[in-house]
PDB file of C-alpha atoms in Angstrom:
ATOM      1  CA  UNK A   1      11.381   5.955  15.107  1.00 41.00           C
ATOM      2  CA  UNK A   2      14.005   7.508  12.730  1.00 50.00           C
ATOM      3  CA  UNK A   3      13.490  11.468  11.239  1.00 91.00           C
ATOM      4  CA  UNK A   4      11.091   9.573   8.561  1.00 97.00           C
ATOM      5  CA  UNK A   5       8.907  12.472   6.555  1.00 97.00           C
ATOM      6  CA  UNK A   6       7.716  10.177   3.007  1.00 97.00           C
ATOM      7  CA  UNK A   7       8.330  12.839   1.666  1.00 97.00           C
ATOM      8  CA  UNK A   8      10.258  11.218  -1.747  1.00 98.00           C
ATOM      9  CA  UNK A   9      10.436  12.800  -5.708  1.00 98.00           C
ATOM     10  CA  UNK A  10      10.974  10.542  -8.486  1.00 98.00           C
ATOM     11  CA  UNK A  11      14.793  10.686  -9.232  1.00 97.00           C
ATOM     12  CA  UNK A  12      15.679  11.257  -5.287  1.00 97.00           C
ATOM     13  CA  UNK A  13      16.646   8.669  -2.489  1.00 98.00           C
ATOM     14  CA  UNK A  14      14.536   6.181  -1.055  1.00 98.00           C
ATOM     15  CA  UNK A  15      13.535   7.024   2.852  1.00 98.00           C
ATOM     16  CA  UNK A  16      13.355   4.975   5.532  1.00 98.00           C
ATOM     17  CA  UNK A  17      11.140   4.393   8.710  1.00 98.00           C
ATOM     18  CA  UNK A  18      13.089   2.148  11.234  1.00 97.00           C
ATOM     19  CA  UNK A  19      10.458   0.202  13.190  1.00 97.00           C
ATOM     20  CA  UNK A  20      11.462  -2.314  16.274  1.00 94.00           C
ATOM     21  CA  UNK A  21      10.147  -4.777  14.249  1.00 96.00           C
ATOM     22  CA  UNK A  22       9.872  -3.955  11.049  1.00 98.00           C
ATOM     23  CA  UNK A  23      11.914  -1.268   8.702  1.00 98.00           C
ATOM     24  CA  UNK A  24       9.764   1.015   5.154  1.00 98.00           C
ATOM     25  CA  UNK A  25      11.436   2.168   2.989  1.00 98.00           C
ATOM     26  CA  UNK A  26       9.941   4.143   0.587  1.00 98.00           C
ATOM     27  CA  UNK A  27      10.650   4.981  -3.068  1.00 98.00           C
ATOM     28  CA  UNK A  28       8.726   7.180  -5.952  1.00 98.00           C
ATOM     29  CA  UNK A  29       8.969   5.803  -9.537  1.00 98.00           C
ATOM     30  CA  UNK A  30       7.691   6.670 -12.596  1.00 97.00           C
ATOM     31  CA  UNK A  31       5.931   9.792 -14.415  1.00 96.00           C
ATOM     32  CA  UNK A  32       2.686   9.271 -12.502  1.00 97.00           C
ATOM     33  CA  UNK A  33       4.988   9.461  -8.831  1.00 98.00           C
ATOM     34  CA  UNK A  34       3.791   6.194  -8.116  1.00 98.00           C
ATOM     35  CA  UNK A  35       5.340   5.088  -4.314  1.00 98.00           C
ATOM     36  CA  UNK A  36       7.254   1.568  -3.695  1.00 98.00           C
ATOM     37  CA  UNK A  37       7.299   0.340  -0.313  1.00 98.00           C
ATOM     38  CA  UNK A  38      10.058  -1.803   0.847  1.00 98.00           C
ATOM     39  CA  UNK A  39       9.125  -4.121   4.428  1.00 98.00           C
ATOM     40  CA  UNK A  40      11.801  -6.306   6.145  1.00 98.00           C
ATOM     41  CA  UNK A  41      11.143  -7.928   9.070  1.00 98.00           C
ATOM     42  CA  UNK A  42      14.311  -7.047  11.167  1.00 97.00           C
ATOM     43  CA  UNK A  43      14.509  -9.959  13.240  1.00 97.00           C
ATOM     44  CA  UNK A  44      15.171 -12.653   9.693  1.00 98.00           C
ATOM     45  CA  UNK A  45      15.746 -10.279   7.502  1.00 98.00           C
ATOM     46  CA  UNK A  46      12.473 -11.416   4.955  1.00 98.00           C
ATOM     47  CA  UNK A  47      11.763  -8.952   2.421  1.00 98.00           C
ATOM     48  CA  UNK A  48       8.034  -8.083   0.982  1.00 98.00           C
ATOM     49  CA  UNK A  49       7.860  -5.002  -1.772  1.00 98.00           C
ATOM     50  CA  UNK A  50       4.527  -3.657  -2.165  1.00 98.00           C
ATOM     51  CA  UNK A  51       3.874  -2.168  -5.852  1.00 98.00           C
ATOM     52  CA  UNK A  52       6.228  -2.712  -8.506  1.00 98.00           C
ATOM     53  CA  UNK A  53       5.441   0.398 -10.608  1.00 98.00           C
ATOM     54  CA  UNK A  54       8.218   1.047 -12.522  1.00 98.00           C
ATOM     55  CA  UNK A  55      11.602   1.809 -13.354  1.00 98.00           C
ATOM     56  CA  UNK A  56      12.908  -2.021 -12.694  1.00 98.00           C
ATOM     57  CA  UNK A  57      16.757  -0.853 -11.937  1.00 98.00           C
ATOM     58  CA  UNK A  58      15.611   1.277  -9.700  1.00 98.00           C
ATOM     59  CA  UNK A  59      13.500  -1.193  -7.811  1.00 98.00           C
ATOM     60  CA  UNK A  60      15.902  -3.693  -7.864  1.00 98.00           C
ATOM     61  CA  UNK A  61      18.124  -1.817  -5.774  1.00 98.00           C
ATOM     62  CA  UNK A  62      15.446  -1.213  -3.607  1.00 98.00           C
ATOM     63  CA  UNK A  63      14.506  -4.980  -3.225  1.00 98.00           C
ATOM     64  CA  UNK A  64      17.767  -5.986  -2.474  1.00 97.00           C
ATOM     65  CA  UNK A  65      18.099  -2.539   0.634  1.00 97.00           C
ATOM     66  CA  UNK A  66      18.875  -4.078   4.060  1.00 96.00           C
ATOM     67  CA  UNK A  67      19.090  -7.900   3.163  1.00 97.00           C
ATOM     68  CA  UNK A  68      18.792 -10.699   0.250  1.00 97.00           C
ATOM     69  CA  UNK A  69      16.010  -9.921  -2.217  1.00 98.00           C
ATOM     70  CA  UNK A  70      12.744  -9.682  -1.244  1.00 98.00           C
ATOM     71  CA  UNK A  71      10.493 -13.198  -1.604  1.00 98.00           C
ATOM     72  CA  UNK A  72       7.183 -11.516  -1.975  1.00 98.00           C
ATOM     73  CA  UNK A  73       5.780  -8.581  -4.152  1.00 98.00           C
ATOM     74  CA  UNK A  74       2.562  -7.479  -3.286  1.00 98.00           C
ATOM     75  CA  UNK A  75       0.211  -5.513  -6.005  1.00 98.00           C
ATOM     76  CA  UNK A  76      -2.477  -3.070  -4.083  1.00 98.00           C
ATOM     77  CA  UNK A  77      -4.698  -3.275  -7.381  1.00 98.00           C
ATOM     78  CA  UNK A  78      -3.917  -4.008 -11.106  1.00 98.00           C
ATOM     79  CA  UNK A  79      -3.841  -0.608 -13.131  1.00 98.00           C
ATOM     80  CA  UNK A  80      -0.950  -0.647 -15.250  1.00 97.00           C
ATOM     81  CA  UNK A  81       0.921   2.345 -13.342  1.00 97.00           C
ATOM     82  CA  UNK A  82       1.294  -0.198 -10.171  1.00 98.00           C
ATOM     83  CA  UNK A  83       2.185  -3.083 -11.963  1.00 98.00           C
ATOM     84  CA  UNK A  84       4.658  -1.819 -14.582  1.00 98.00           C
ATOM     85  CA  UNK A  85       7.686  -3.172 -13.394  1.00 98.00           C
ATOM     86  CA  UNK A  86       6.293  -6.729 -11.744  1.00 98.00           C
ATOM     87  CA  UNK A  87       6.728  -8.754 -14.212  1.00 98.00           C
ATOM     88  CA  UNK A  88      10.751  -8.011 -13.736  1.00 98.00           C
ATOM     89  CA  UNK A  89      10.886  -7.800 -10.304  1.00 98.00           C
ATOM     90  CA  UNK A  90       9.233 -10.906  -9.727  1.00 98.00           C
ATOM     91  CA  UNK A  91      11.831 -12.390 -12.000  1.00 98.00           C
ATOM     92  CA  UNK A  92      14.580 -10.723 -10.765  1.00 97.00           C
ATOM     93  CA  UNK A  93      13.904 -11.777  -7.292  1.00 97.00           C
ATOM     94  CA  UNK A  94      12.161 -14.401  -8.108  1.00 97.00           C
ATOM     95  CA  UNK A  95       9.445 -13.821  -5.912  1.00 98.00           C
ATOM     96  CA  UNK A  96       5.871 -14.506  -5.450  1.00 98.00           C
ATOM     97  CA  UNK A  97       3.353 -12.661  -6.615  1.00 98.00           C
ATOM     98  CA  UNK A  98       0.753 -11.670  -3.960  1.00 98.00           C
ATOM     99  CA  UNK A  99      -2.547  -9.570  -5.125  1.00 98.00           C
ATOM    100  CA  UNK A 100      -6.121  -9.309  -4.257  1.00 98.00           C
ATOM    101  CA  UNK A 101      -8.713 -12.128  -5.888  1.00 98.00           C
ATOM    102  CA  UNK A 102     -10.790 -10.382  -7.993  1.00 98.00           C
ATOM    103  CA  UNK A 103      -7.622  -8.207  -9.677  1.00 98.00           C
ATOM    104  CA  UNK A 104      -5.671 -10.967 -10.168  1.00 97.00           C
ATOM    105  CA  UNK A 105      -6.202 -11.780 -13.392  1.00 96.00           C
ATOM    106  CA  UNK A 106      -5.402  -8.771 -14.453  1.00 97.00           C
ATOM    107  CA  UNK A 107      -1.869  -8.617 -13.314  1.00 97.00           C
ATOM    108  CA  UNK A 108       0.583  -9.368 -16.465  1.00 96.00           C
ATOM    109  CA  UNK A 109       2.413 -12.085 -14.111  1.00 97.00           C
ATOM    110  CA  UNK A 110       0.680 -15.209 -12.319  1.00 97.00           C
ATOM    111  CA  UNK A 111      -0.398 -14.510  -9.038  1.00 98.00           C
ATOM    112  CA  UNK A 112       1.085 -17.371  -6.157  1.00 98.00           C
ATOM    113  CA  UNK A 113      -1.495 -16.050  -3.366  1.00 97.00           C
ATOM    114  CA  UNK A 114      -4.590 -14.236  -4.054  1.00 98.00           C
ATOM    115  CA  UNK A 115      -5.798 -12.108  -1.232  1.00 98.00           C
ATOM    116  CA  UNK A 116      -9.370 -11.106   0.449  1.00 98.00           C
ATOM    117  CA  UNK A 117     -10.788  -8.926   3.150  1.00 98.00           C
ATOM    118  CA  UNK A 118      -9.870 -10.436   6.589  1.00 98.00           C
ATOM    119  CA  UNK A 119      -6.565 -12.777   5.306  1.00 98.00           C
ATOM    120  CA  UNK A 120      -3.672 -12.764   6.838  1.00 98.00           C
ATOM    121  CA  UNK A 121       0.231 -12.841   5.747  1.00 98.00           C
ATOM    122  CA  UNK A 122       3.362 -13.100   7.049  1.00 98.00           C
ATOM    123  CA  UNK A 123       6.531 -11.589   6.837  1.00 98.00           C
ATOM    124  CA  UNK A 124       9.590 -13.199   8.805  1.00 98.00           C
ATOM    125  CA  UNK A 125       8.200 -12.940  12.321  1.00 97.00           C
ATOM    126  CA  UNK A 126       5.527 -10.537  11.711  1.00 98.00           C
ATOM    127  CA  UNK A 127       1.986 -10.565  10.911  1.00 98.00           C
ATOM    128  CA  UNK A 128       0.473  -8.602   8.251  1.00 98.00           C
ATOM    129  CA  UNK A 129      -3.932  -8.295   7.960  1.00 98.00           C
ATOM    130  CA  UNK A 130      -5.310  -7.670   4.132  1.00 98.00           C
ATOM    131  CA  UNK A 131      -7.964  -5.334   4.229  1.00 98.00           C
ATOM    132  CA  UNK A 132     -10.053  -5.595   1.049  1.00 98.00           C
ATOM    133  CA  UNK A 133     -10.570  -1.632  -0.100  1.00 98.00           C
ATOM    134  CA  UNK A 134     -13.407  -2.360  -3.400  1.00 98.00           C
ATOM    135  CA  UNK A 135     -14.524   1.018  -5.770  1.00 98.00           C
ATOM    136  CA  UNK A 136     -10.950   1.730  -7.529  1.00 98.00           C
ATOM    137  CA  UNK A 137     -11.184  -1.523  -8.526  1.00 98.00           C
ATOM    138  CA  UNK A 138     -12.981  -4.352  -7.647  1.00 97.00           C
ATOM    139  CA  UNK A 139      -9.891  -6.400  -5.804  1.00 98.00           C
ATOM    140  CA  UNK A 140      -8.272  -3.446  -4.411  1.00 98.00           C
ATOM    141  CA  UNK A 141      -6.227  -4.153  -1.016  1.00 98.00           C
ATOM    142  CA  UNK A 142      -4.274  -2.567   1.813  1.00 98.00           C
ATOM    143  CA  UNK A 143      -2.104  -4.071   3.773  1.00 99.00           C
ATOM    144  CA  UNK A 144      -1.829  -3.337   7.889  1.00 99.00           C
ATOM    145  CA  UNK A 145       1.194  -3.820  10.132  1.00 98.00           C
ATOM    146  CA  UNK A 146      -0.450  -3.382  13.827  1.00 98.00           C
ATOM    147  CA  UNK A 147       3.064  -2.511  15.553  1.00 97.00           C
ATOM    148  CA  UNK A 148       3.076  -3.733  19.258  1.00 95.00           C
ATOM    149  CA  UNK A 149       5.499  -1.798  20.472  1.00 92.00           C
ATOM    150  CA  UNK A 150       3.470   1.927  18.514  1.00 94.00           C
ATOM    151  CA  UNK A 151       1.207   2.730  16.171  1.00 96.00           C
ATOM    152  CA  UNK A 152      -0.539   0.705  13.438  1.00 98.00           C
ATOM    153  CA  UNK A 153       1.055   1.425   9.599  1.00 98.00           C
ATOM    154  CA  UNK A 154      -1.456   0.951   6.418  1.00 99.00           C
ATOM    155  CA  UNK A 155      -0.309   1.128   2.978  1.00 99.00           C
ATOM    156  CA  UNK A 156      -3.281   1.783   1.278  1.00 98.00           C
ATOM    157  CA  UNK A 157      -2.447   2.257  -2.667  1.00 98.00           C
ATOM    158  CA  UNK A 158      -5.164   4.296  -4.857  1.00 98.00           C
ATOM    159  CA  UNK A 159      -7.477   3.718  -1.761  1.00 98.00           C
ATOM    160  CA  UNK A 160      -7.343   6.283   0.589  1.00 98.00           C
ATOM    161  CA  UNK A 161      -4.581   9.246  -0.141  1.00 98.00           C
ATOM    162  CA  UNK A 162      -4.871  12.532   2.177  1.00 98.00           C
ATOM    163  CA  UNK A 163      -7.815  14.600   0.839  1.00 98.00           C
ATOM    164  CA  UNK A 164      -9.987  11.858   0.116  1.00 98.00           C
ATOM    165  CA  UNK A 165     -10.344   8.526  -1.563  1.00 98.00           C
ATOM    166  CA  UNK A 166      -9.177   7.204  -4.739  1.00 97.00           C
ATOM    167  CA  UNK A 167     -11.058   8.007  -8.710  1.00 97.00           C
ATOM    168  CA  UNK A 168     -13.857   5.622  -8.953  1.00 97.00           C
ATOM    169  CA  UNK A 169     -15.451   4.948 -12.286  1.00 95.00           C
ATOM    170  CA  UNK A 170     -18.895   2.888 -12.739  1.00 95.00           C
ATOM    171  CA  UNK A 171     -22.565   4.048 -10.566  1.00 94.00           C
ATOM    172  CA  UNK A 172     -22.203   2.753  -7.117  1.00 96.00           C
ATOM    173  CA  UNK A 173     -17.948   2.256  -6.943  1.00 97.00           C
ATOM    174  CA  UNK A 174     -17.620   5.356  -4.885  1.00 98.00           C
ATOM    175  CA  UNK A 175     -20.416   4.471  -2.798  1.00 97.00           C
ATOM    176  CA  UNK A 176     -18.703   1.152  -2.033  1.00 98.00           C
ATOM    177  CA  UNK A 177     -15.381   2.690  -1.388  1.00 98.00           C
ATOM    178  CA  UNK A 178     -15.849   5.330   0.345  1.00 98.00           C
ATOM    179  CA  UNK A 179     -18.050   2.867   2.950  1.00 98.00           C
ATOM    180  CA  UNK A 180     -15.542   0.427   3.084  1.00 98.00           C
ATOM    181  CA  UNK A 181     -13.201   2.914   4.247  1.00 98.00           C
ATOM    182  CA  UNK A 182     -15.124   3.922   6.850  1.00 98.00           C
ATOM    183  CA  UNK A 183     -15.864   0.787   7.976  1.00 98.00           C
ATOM    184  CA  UNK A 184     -12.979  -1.125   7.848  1.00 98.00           C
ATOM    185  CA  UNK A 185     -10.353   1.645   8.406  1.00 98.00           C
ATOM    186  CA  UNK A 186     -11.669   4.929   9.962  1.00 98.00           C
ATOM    187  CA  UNK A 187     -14.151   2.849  12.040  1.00 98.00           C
ATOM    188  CA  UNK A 188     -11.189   0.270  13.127  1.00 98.00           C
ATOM    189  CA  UNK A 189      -8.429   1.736  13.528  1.00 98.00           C
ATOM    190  CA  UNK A 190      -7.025   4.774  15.527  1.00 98.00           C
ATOM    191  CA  UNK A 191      -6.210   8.688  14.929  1.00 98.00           C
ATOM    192  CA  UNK A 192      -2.353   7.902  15.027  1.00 98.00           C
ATOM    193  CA  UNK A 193      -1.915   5.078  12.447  1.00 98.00           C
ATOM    194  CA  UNK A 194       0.108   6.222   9.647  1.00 98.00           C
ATOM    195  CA  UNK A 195      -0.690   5.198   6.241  1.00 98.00           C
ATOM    196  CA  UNK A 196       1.104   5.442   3.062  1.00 98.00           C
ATOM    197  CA  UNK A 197      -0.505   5.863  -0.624  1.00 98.00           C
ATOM    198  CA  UNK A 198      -0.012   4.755  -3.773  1.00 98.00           C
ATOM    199  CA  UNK A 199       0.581   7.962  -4.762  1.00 98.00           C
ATOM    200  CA  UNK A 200       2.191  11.592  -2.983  1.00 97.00           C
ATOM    201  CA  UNK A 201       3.197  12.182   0.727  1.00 97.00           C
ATOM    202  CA  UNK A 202       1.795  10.758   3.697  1.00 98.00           C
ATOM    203  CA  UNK A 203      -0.979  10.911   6.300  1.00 98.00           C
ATOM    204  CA  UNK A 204      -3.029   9.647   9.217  1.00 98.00           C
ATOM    205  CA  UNK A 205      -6.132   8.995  10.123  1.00 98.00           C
ATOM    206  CA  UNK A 206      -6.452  11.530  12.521  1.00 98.00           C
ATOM    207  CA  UNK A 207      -5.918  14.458   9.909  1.00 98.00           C
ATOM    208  CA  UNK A 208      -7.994  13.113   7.570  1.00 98.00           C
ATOM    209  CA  UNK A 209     -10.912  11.952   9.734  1.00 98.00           C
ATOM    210  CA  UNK A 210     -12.926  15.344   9.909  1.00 98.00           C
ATOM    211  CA  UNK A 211     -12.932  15.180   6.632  1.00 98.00           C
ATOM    212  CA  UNK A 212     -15.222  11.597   6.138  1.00 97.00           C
ATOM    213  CA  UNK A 213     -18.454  13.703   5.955  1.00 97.00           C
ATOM    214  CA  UNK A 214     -16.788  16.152   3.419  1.00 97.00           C
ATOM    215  CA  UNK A 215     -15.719  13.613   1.027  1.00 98.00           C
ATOM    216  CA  UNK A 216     -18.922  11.835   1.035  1.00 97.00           C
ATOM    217  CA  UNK A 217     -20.943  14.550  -0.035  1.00 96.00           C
ATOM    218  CA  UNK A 218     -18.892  16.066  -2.930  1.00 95.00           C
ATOM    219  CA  UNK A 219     -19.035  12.327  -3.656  1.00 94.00           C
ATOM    220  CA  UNK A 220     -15.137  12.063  -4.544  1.00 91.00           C
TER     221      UNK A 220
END
């Protein structure tokens, strides 16, 4: 792996993770710091981006980083701060649009694959898993690269951040999240797999574990 930290500021360089199969890059946009993620499958060179958020100039550069524009964007959930800059990206690039089922109809653009819990994608050579993440909103996803050669990567968006789980509005949406969490990430997958937020700096699941019990009871 390269010297990768996530640690990015809006108006400062894009870094990037160099995987064996698979290279992240990873950009902040916007005045809420929302994070872009770049994948490209090294091996053909296929291009997903995962959030358009915002600042379309800024993105396209980042769409076009290591190879041809990307032929995918995927949206983790609809709220407007994620989705800001799809609608040009998608044209730019002329991509599809990728998002989970029950947000898509939200999204400003027309959605070419809607995702659930347990789907599968690919990119190039690779295989990506969906894991359906519902209480921030009702299609929320996050998207896992199980890397053969190390450690799984999860890109989570307003899911799961370090220090807890995302803002959950109606009775019973933080309930739901914060069980599908631990069911279908902390139960799943292992202490070293690295996952990346909508939102802020990284984390894995190992540093945030001890803190399931904790987050449950303050019930945020």
């Amino acid at each position: 792996m390269s010297e990768y930290t996530g640690e990015v500021a809006v108006g400062g360089p894009w870094d990037v993770r160099n995987l064996p199969g698979l290279t992240i890059a990873k950009l902040a946009v916007g005045e809420m710091n929302n994070n872009a993620y770049l994948l490209r499958c090294t091996s053909t060179g296929e291009g997903m981006l995962i959030d358009a958020a915002s600042e379309p100039e800024r993105l396209r550069e980042l769409t076009r980083l290591g190879g041809p524009p990307v032929s995918a964007v995927l949206t983790t959930h609809w709220h407007p701060d994620h989705t800001g800059a799809l609608e040009a990206v998608i044209t730019d690039a002329g991509a599809a649009s990728f998002a989970g089922y029950q947000d898509a109809e939200h999204l400003p653009v027309a959605v070419d694959e809607r995702l659930v819990h347990g789907d599968t994608i690919t990119l190039g050579d690779l295989s990506l898993e969906i894991i359906g993440l519902r209480g921030h909103t009702a299609g929320s996803i996050a998207v896992l690269y199980r890397d053969p050669e190390g450690t799984p990567h999860l890109f989570t968006g307003d899911s799961l951040f370090p220090g807890g789980v995302g803002k959950t509005w109606e009775p019973g949406d933080f309930e739901q999240l914060i069980a599908d969490v631990d069911e279908r990430i902390f139960a799943e997958l292992p202490d070293e797999t690295w996952f990346y937020p909508g939102h802020g700096f990284d984390s894995t699941l190992g540093a945030e574990r001890p803190h399931l019990d904790e987050w449950r009871a303050r019930g945020w």
